[in-house]
mmCIF file of C-alpha atoms in Angstrom:
data_model
loop_
_atom_site.group_PDB
_atom_site.id
_atom_site.type_symbol
_atom_site.label_atom_id
_atom_site.label_comp_id
_atom_site.label_asym_id
_atom_site.label_seq_id
_atom_site.Cartn_x
_atom_site.Cartn_y
_atom_site.Cartn_z
ATOM 1 C CA MET I 1 -0.094 0.148 0.218
ATOM 2 C CA THR I 2 1.493 3.064 -1.442
ATOM 3 C CA GLN I 3 2.008 6.591 1.432
ATOM 4 C CA SER I 4 -1.099 8.091 -0.695
ATOM 5 C CA GLU I 5 -3.611 4.886 0.294
ATOM 6 C CA ALA I 6 -2.676 4.552 3.619
ATOM 7 C CA GLN I 7 -3.418 8.400 4.798
ATOM 8 C CA ALA I 8 -6.784 7.975 2.562
ATOM 9 C CA GLN I 9 -7.857 4.843 4.845
ATOM 10 C CA THR I 10 -6.984 6.746 7.532
ATOM 11 C CA ASP I 11 -8.948 10.005 5.920
ATOM 12 C CA LEU I 12 -11.764 7.631 5.736
ATOM 13 C CA LYS I 13 -12.058 5.979 9.402
ATOM 14 C CA PRO I 14 -15.195 7.064 11.167
ATOM 15 C CA ARG I 15 -14.948 10.110 13.148
ATOM 16 C CA ASP I 16 -17.515 10.259 15.870
ATOM 17 C CA GLY I 17 -15.116 8.589 18.364
ATOM 18 C CA LYS I 18 -17.824 5.948 18.388
ATOM 19 C CA GLY I 19 -16.829 3.537 16.187
ATOM 20 C CA GLY I 20 -19.702 3.988 13.971
ATOM 21 C CA TRP I 21 -19.945 6.866 10.954
ATOM 22 C CA PRO I 22 -20.754 10.504 11.265
ATOM 23 C CA GLY I 23 -24.712 10.959 11.881
ATOM 24 C CA THR I 24 -24.841 7.944 14.045
ATOM 25 C CA GLY I 25 -22.726 9.341 17.135
ATOM 26 C CA LEU I 26 -23.619 10.589 20.517
ATOM 27 C CA GLN I 27 -23.182 14.032 19.552
ATOM 28 C CA LEU I 28 -26.100 14.137 17.099
ATOM 29 C CA ASP I 29 -28.126 12.109 19.827
ATOM 30 C CA VAL I 30 -27.886 15.336 21.765
ATOM 31 C CA ARG I 31 -28.464 17.578 18.865
ATOM 32 C CA ASN I 32 -31.933 15.808 17.856
ATOM 33 C CA LEU I 33 -32.904 15.735 21.581
ATOM 34 C CA SER I 34 -32.524 19.139 21.503
ATOM 35 C CA LEU I 35 -34.531 20.025 18.303
ATOM 36 C CA LEU I 36 -37.389 17.605 20.232
ATOM 37 C CA GLY I 37 -37.332 19.918 23.337
ATOM 38 C CA VAL I 38 -37.115 22.950 20.555
ATOM 39 C CA LEU I 39 -40.304 20.875 18.778
ATOM 40 C CA ALA I 40 -42.098 20.279 22.927
ATOM 41 C CA VAL I 41 -41.478 24.081 23.216
ATOM 42 C CA LEU I 42 -43.358 25.194 19.624
ATOM 43 C CA ILE I 43 -46.098 22.816 20.646
ATOM 44 C CA ALA I 44 -46.527 24.487 23.865
ATOM 45 C CA VAL I 45 -46.886 28.140 22.489
ATOM 46 C CA GLY I 46 -49.124 27.187 20.107
ATOM 47 C CA GLY I 47 -51.252 25.381 22.631
ATOM 48 C CA ILE I 48 -51.211 28.135 24.769
ATOM 49 C CA THR I 49 -51.487 30.782 22.314
ATOM 50 C CA LYS I 50 -54.511 29.201 20.104
ATOM 51 C CA PRO I 51 -55.225 26.108 21.976
ATOM 52 C CA ASP I 52 -58.877 25.423 19.909
ATOM 53 C CA GLN I 53 -57.279 25.992 16.726
ATOM 54 C CA PHE I 54 -53.856 24.847 16.926
ATOM 55 C CA LEU I 55 -54.256 21.479 18.871
ATOM 56 C CA ASP I 56 -57.409 20.347 16.656
ATOM 57 C CA ILE I 57 -56.670 17.018 14.482
ATOM 58 C CA GLY I 58 -57.191 18.569 11.562
ATOM 59 C CA ASN I 59 -54.697 21.322 12.051
ATOM 60 C CA LEU I 60 -52.670 18.685 13.441
ATOM 61 C CA GLN I 61 -52.786 16.566 10.386
ATOM 62 C CA LEU I 62 -52.483 19.885 8.142
ATOM 63 C CA VAL I 63 -48.911 20.551 9.591
ATOM 64 C CA LEU I 64 -48.074 16.653 9.199
ATOM 65 C CA THR I 65 -48.638 16.876 5.444
ATOM 66 C CA GLN I 66 -47.142 20.281 4.416
ATOM 67 C CA ALA I 67 -44.245 18.998 6.426
ATOM 68 C CA SER I 68 -44.442 15.654 4.501
ATOM 69 C CA ILE I 69 -44.047 17.680 0.898
ATOM 70 C CA ILE I 70 -40.731 19.982 1.813
ATOM 71 C CA GLY I 71 -39.964 17.214 4.122
ATOM 72 C CA VAL I 72 -39.408 14.330 0.908
ATOM 73 C CA VAL I 73 -37.561 16.966 -0.626
ATOM 74 C CA THR I 74 -35.070 17.640 2.458
ATOM 75 C CA VAL I 75 -34.028 13.634 2.702
ATOM 76 C CA GLY I 76 -32.741 14.424 -0.942
ATOM 77 C CA MET I 77 -31.542 17.428 0.009
ATOM 78 C CA THR I 78 -29.404 15.802 3.098
ATOM 79 C CA PHE I 79 -27.718 13.244 1.095
ATOM 80 C CA VAL I 80 -26.128 15.951 -1.057
ATOM 81 C CA ILE I 81 -25.165 18.156 1.232
ATOM 82 C CA THR I 82 -23.475 15.423 3.061
ATOM 83 C CA SER I 83 -21.589 14.733 0.044
ATOM 84 C CA GLY I 84 -20.010 18.206 0.032
ATOM 85 C CA GLY I 85 -22.610 19.917 -2.810
ATOM 86 C CA ILE I 86 -25.557 21.903 -2.641
ATOM 87 C CA ASP I 87 -28.934 21.781 -4.859
ATOM 88 C CA LEU I 88 -30.404 25.111 -5.699
ATOM 89 C CA SER I 89 -32.867 23.589 -8.284
ATOM 90 C CA VAL I 90 -35.030 21.557 -6.319
ATOM 91 C CA GLY I 91 -38.071 24.235 -5.660
ATOM 92 C CA ALA I 92 -38.094 24.694 -9.840
ATOM 93 C CA ILE I 93 -37.637 21.030 -10.244
ATOM 94 C CA VAL I 94 -40.823 20.508 -8.245
ATOM 95 C CA ALA I 95 -42.403 23.194 -10.086
ATOM 96 C CA LEU I 96 -41.595 22.057 -13.508
ATOM 97 C CA ALA I 97 -42.385 18.064 -12.339
ATOM 98 C CA SER I 98 -45.968 19.325 -10.821
ATOM 99 C CA VAL I 99 -47.077 20.984 -14.312
ATOM 100 C CA TRP I 100 -45.837 18.521 -16.501
ATOM 101 C CA ALA I 101 -47.882 16.049 -14.850
ATOM 102 C CA THR I 102 -51.054 17.989 -15.069
ATOM 103 C CA THR I 103 -51.018 18.905 -18.538
ATOM 104 C CA VAL I 104 -54.223 17.954 -20.294
ATOM 105 C CA ALA I 105 -52.425 15.432 -22.510
ATOM 106 C CA THR I 106 -50.392 13.606 -19.144
ATOM 107 C CA GLN I 107 -53.795 13.858 -17.459
ATOM 108 C CA GLU I 108 -55.463 11.217 -20.161
ATOM 109 C CA TYR I 109 -53.372 8.761 -18.978
ATOM 110 C CA GLY I 110 -54.836 8.591 -15.058
ATOM 111 C CA PHE I 111 -53.279 8.334 -11.667
ATOM 112 C CA ALA I 112 -50.538 6.310 -12.992
ATOM 113 C CA GLY I 113 -49.428 8.929 -15.946
ATOM 114 C CA ILE I 114 -49.206 11.622 -13.341
ATOM 115 C CA LEU I 115 -47.005 9.715 -10.920
ATOM 116 C CA PHE I 116 -45.251 8.302 -13.348
ATOM 117 C CA THR I 117 -44.606 11.988 -15.693
ATOM 118 C CA ALA I 118 -43.719 13.569 -12.385
ATOM 119 C CA ILE I 119 -41.196 10.901 -10.531
ATOM 120 C CA LEU I 120 -39.420 10.917 -14.399
ATOM 121 C CA VAL I 121 -39.391 14.679 -14.914
ATOM 122 C CA GLY I 122 -38.015 15.054 -11.234
ATOM 123 C CA THR I 123 -35.245 12.228 -11.638
ATOM 124 C CA ALA I 124 -34.027 13.567 -15.161
ATOM 125 C CA CYS I 125 -33.293 16.821 -13.616
ATOM 126 C CA GLY I 126 -31.589 15.301 -11.426
ATOM 127 C CA LEU I 127 -29.844 13.805 -13.948
ATOM 128 C CA VAL I 128 -28.846 16.816 -15.718
ATOM 129 C CA ASN I 129 -27.536 18.406 -12.656
ATOM 130 C CA GLY I 130 -25.339 15.451 -11.825
ATOM 131 C CA VAL I 131 -24.109 14.644 -15.116
ATOM 132 C CA LEU I 132 -22.978 18.906 -14.908
ATOM 133 C CA VAL I 133 -21.373 18.369 -11.276
ATOM 134 C CA ALA I 134 -20.153 15.140 -11.710
ATOM 135 C CA TYR I 135 -19.051 15.181 -15.342
ATOM 136 C CA GLY I 136 -18.726 18.565 -16.824
ATOM 137 C CA LYS I 137 -17.290 19.877 -13.120
ATOM 138 C CA LEU I 138 -18.908 22.886 -12.827
ATOM 139 C CA VAL I 139 -19.279 23.904 -9.404
ATOM 140 C CA PRO I 140 -22.755 22.496 -8.054
ATOM 141 C CA PHE I 141 -23.649 25.739 -6.719
ATOM 142 C CA ILE I 142 -23.688 27.399 -10.729
ATOM 143 C CA ALA I 143 -25.000 23.764 -12.108
ATOM 144 C CA THR I 144 -28.212 24.024 -9.551
ATOM 145 C CA LEU I 145 -28.638 27.878 -9.903
ATOM 146 C CA ALA I 146 -28.830 27.283 -14.065
ATOM 147 C CA MET I 147 -30.983 24.401 -13.402
ATOM 148 C CA LEU I 148 -33.538 26.905 -11.037
ATOM 149 C CA ALA I 149 -34.230 29.367 -13.617
ATOM 150 C CA SER I 150 -34.532 27.195 -16.668
ATOM 151 C CA ALA I 151 -36.855 24.633 -14.865
ATOM 152 C CA ARG I 152 -38.973 27.923 -13.454
ATOM 153 C CA GLY I 153 -38.874 29.353 -17.143
ATOM 154 C CA LEU I 154 -40.085 25.776 -18.273
ATOM 155 C CA ALA I 155 -42.915 25.374 -16.021
ATOM 156 C CA LEU I 156 -44.013 29.073 -16.993
ATOM 157 C CA GLN I 157 -43.674 28.099 -20.448
ATOM 158 C CA ILE I 158 -45.926 24.764 -20.170
ATOM 159 C CA THR I 159 -48.537 26.988 -18.278
ATOM 160 C CA GLU I 160 -48.552 29.623 -19.749
ATOM 161 C CA GLY I 161 -48.978 31.870 -16.337
ATOM 162 C CA ARG I 162 -52.002 29.297 -15.756
ATOM 163 C CA THR I 163 -52.995 26.940 -12.555
ATOM 164 C CA GLN I 164 -53.827 23.585 -14.144
ATOM 165 C CA ILE I 165 -56.863 21.707 -12.377
ATOM 166 C CA VAL I 166 -56.444 18.191 -11.658
ATOM 167 C CA THR I 167 -59.576 16.448 -12.999
ATOM 168 C CA VAL I 168 -58.314 12.420 -12.148
ATOM 169 C CA LYS I 169 -60.595 11.219 -9.489
ATOM 170 C CA PRO I 170 -58.211 8.664 -7.757
ATOM 171 C CA VAL I 171 -55.248 11.366 -7.369
ATOM 172 C CA LEU I 172 -57.843 13.771 -5.746
ATOM 173 C CA ASP I 173 -59.062 11.083 -3.510
ATOM 174 C CA LEU I 174 -55.955 10.578 -1.826
ATOM 175 C CA GLY I 175 -56.431 14.353 -0.737
ATOM 176 C CA VAL I 176 -59.500 13.842 1.558
ATOM 177 C CA PRO I 177 -60.056 12.392 4.948
ATOM 178 C CA ASP I 178 -62.077 9.390 3.901
ATOM 179 C CA ALA I 179 -58.655 8.039 2.501
ATOM 180 C CA TYR I 180 -56.985 8.608 5.832
ATOM 181 C CA VAL I 181 -55.532 5.535 6.960
ATOM 182 C CA LEU I 182 -56.128 5.782 11.054
ATOM 183 C CA GLY I 183 -56.808 8.976 11.318
ATOM 184 C CA ILE I 184 -52.877 9.577 9.216
ATOM 185 C CA PRO I 185 -53.230 11.124 5.754
ATOM 186 C CA PRO I 186 -51.368 8.965 2.562
ATOM 187 C CA LEU I 187 -49.128 11.700 2.016
ATOM 188 C CA VAL I 188 -47.682 11.453 5.905
ATOM 189 C CA LEU I 189 -47.353 7.922 5.311
ATOM 190 C CA VAL I 190 -45.048 8.202 2.349
ATOM 191 C CA PHE I 191 -43.083 10.975 4.197
ATOM 192 C CA ALA I 192 -42.597 8.362 6.554
ATOM 193 C CA LEU I 193 -41.719 5.965 4.234
ATOM 194 C CA VAL I 194 -38.880 7.692 2.382
ATOM 195 C CA THR I 195 -37.228 9.162 5.545
ATOM 196 C CA LEU I 196 -37.495 5.382 6.820
ATOM 197 C CA LEU I 197 -35.562 4.395 3.589
ATOM 198 C CA GLY I 198 -33.306 7.136 3.292
ATOM 199 C CA TRP I 199 -31.947 6.634 6.727
ATOM 200 C CA LEU I 200 -31.401 3.133 6.298
ATOM 201 C CA ILE I 201 -29.844 4.368 3.028
ATOM 202 C CA LEU I 202 -27.337 6.621 4.436
ATOM 203 C CA ASN I 203 -26.504 5.115 7.744
ATOM 204 C CA ARG I 204 -26.408 1.076 7.153
ATOM 205 C CA THR I 205 -25.288 0.501 3.421
ATOM 206 C CA THR I 206 -22.296 0.947 1.306
ATOM 207 C CA PHE I 207 -23.823 3.808 -0.308
ATOM 208 C CA GLY I 208 -24.228 6.272 2.644
ATOM 209 C CA ARG I 209 -20.730 5.280 3.677
ATOM 210 C CA ARG I 210 -19.624 6.351 0.357
ATOM 211 C CA THR I 211 -21.872 9.836 0.563
ATOM 212 C CA VAL I 212 -20.129 10.530 3.880
ATOM 213 C CA ALA I 213 -16.651 9.769 2.607
ATOM 214 C CA VAL I 214 -16.884 11.717 -0.528
ATOM 215 C CA GLY I 215 -18.080 14.757 1.709
ATOM 216 C CA GLY I 216 -15.337 14.252 4.424
ATOM 217 C CA ASN I 217 -12.628 13.622 1.638
ATOM 218 C CA ALA I 218 -13.511 13.281 -2.157
ATOM 219 C CA GLU I 219 -9.739 12.799 -2.332
ATOM 220 C CA ALA I 220 -9.222 10.196 0.191
ATOM 221 C CA ALA I 221 -12.224 8.324 -0.986
ATOM 222 C CA ARG I 222 -10.921 8.505 -4.671
ATOM 223 C CA LEU I 223 -7.617 7.135 -3.323
ATOM 224 C CA ALA I 224 -9.834 4.295 -1.378
ATOM 225 C CA GLY I 225 -11.275 3.256 -4.697
ATOM 226 C CA ILE I 226 -14.634 5.113 -4.281
ATOM 227 C CA ASP I 227 -15.610 6.347 -8.004
ATOM 228 C CA VAL I 228 -16.711 9.440 -6.680
ATOM 229 C CA ARG I 229 -18.110 11.096 -9.997
ATOM 230 C CA ARG I 230 -20.292 8.412 -10.335
ATOM 231 C CA GLN I 231 -21.411 8.667 -6.564
ATOM 232 C CA ARG I 232 -22.382 12.362 -7.196
ATOM 233 C CA LEU I 233 -24.410 11.495 -10.527
ATOM 234 C CA TYR I 234 -26.014 8.934 -7.851
ATOM 235 C CA LEU I 235 -26.745 11.259 -5.250
ATOM 236 C CA TYR I 236 -28.221 14.514 -7.492
ATOM 237 C CA LEU I 237 -30.341 11.916 -9.035
ATOM 238 C CA LEU I 238 -31.419 11.252 -5.487
ATOM 239 C CA SER I 239 -32.310 14.227 -5.145
ATOM 240 C CA GLY I 240 -34.409 14.503 -8.366
ATOM 241 C CA LEU I 241 -36.178 11.531 -7.648
ATOM 242 C CA CYS I 242 -37.354 13.241 -4.092
ATOM 243 C CA CYS I 243 -38.439 16.028 -5.979
ATOM 244 C CA GLY I 244 -40.562 14.216 -8.309
ATOM 245 C CA ILE I 245 -42.290 12.109 -5.107
ATOM 246 C CA ALA I 246 -43.029 15.494 -3.716
ATOM 247 C CA ALA I 247 -44.094 17.212 -7.019
ATOM 248 C CA PHE I 248 -46.710 13.928 -7.091
ATOM 249 C CA MET I 249 -47.353 14.716 -3.382
ATOM 250 C CA LEU I 250 -48.040 18.443 -3.776
ATOM 251 C CA VAL I 251 -50.292 17.952 -6.872
ATOM 252 C CA VAL I 252 -52.717 15.543 -4.778
ATOM 253 C CA LEU I 253 -52.709 18.277 -2.092
ATOM 254 C CA SER I 254 -53.569 21.016 -3.731
ATOM 255 C CA GLY I 255 -55.326 19.318 -6.841
ATOM 256 C CA SER I 256 -53.560 21.593 -9.068
ATOM 257 C CA GLY I 257 -50.153 22.263 -10.984
ATOM 258 C CA GLN I 258 -48.843 25.812 -11.088
ATOM 259 C CA ASN I 259 -45.648 27.314 -12.277
ATOM 260 C CA THR I 260 -45.395 28.573 -8.858
ATOM 261 C CA ASN I 261 -45.269 25.413 -6.763
ATOM 262 C CA GLY I 262 -42.005 24.632 -4.559
ATOM 263 C CA ASN I 263 -41.481 28.304 -3.999
ATOM 264 C CA MET I 264 -38.790 28.894 -1.830
ATOM 265 C CA TYR I 265 -38.307 25.030 -1.118
ATOM 266 C CA GLU I 266 -34.752 25.104 -2.122
ATOM 267 C CA LEU I 267 -33.864 27.323 1.011
ATOM 268 C CA ASP I 268 -36.235 25.930 3.553
ATOM 269 C CA ALA I 269 -35.043 21.978 2.504
ATOM 270 C CA ILE I 270 -31.171 23.254 2.981
ATOM 271 C CA ALA I 271 -32.135 25.516 6.596
ATOM 272 C CA ALA I 272 -33.557 22.363 7.628
ATOM 273 C CA ALA I 273 -30.685 19.581 7.188
ATOM 274 C CA ILE I 274 -28.781 22.439 8.451
ATOM 275 C CA ILE I 275 -30.293 22.661 11.852
ATOM 276 C CA GLY I 276 -30.480 19.153 11.993
ATOM 277 C CA GLY I 277 -27.267 18.617 12.190
ATOM 278 C CA THR I 278 -25.692 17.795 8.618
ATOM 279 C CA LEU I 279 -22.639 19.816 7.901
ATOM 280 C CA LEU I 280 -23.320 22.191 4.965
ATOM 281 C CA THR I 281 -18.969 21.340 4.075
ATOM 282 C CA GLY I 282 -20.443 17.864 3.612
ATOM 283 C CA GLY I 283 -19.038 14.769 5.459
ATOM 284 C CA ARG I 284 -22.112 14.488 8.075
ATOM 285 C CA GLY I 285 -25.405 13.981 7.745
ATOM 286 C CA THR I 286 -28.431 12.911 9.834
ATOM 287 C CA VAL I 287 -32.046 12.188 8.104
ATOM 288 C CA VAL I 288 -33.462 12.238 11.450
ATOM 289 C CA GLY I 289 -32.577 15.432 12.152
ATOM 290 C CA SER I 290 -33.073 16.816 8.525
ATOM 291 C CA VAL I 291 -36.717 15.363 9.515
ATOM 292 C CA LEU I 292 -36.749 17.264 13.074
ATOM 293 C CA GLY I 293 -35.636 20.900 11.140
ATOM 294 C CA VAL I 294 -38.612 20.374 8.434
ATOM 295 C CA LEU I 295 -41.579 19.912 11.738
ATOM 296 C CA VAL I 296 -39.733 22.875 13.308
ATOM 297 C CA PHE I 297 -39.955 24.649 10.590
ATOM 298 C CA THR I 298 -43.557 24.013 9.643
ATOM 299 C CA THR I 299 -44.887 24.348 12.923
ATOM 300 C CA ILE I 300 -43.113 27.863 13.022
ATOM 301 C CA THR I 301 -45.254 28.243 10.313
ATOM 302 C CA ASN I 302 -48.177 27.410 11.290
ATOM 303 C CA ILE I 303 -48.314 29.058 14.670
ATOM 304 C CA PHE I 304 -47.432 32.402 13.058
ATOM 305 C CA ALA I 305 -50.940 31.878 10.479
ATOM 306 C CA LEU I 306 -53.081 31.191 13.353
ATOM 307 C CA ASN I 307 -51.966 34.171 15.146
ATOM 308 C CA ASN I 308 -51.916 36.421 12.370
ATOM 309 C CA LEU I 309 -48.475 37.675 12.481
ATOM 310 C CA GLN I 310 -46.805 38.680 9.194
ATOM 311 C CA SER I 311 -45.000 36.599 7.032
ATOM 312 C CA ASP I 312 -41.335 39.105 7.490
ATOM 313 C CA VAL I 313 -41.516 38.372 11.498
ATOM 314 C CA GLN I 314 -42.205 34.571 9.987
ATOM 315 C CA GLN I 315 -38.578 34.720 7.970
ATOM 316 C CA ILE I 316 -36.594 36.678 10.562
ATOM 317 C CA ALA I 317 -37.218 33.851 12.744
ATOM 318 C CA LYS I 318 -36.012 31.085 10.803
ATOM 319 C CA GLY I 319 -32.726 33.355 9.614
ATOM 320 C CA ALA I 320 -31.903 33.380 13.053
ATOM 321 C CA ILE I 321 -32.599 29.721 13.930
ATOM 322 C CA ILE I 322 -30.198 28.745 10.685
ATOM 323 C CA VAL I 323 -27.719 31.430 12.208
ATOM 324 C CA ALA I 324 -27.655 29.802 15.544
ATOM 325 C CA ALA I 325 -27.368 26.421 13.778
ATOM 326 C CA VAL I 326 -24.349 27.268 12.294
ATOM 327 C CA LEU I 327 -22.716 28.693 14.923
ATOM 328 C CA VAL I 328 -23.145 25.453 16.514
ATOM 329 C CA GLN I 329 -21.474 23.534 14.063
ATOM 330 C CA ARG I 330 -18.484 25.971 13.553
ATOM 331 C CA ARG I 331 -18.395 25.738 17.531
ATOM 332 C CA ASP I 332 -18.449 21.651 17.275
ATOM 333 C CA ALA I 333 -15.942 21.878 14.517
ATOM 334 C CA SER I 334 -13.222 23.967 16.248
ATOM 335 C CA GLU I 335 -13.934 21.468 19.740
ATOM 336 C CA ARG I 336 -12.792 18.627 17.426
ATOM 337 C CA SER I 337 -10.142 19.920 15.652
ATOM 338 C CA SER I 338 -8.894 20.970 19.431
#
């Protein structure tokens, strides 16, 4: 073994000090417990300020349903950020997939046609992002920014600025209370399944270990035998797939396709992943933390809406949470390096 390969093996060793890969150690468990505490405080605040409305079963179902859509996007984003990348196009991809899936021609193929189109469009956009980043050697920020502009423009061109109403009854039926399973909306069940699969892939598979390795040290990962370019391609494909699933869920929830769908999803997904404990610089990711981050943000939004507080105050609160999370990450990084 050469000196470079030996160093690569050293760089690829687990760094959480507990014998596991980053994202499964005690430190992130503490972070997740902290997020659960924040969520509990928010629930208490909502229960005190608007007890009849906030604690209503219908409102809680709505919060979970809204969290489910951005949550699926966030699971894909967590993988990308863990690998040291970024995806600014997720919101635009959701918009494009939703409007493409709700055109009159697509709806003629019924439920299967809408679902297949949404997933296909999302995955195709992820493929383009992956090829540009992995093989075109474009900076992820630039590549996904270009996709953001292109996807938004194409979505506007398809809809011509109009809302496309869904007329396929089986799709609409998924959003009605009669479709709930033991009081749980089907979209929440989809979110739970995506979360479980995401956790298993990141923490219990070779693919997940390679993702962490590429984010921690891409050169060391390459010397250890990992095809870094192919791994990055797969990750953007995964992000696009999640966007396609989220687009179909949004179509079910809203009963329409609009070019404005998914607005600001990219920022919400990135923010949720960061406050959940995923390092923006890569090398550490946690699906559970990202999901808790989504629930925190969605609950904040709901509380602000019920209390008729202005959206600008809500954005300021979110911004403060993001800054605090980044400062905590920097402190953790400095403690590990000292």
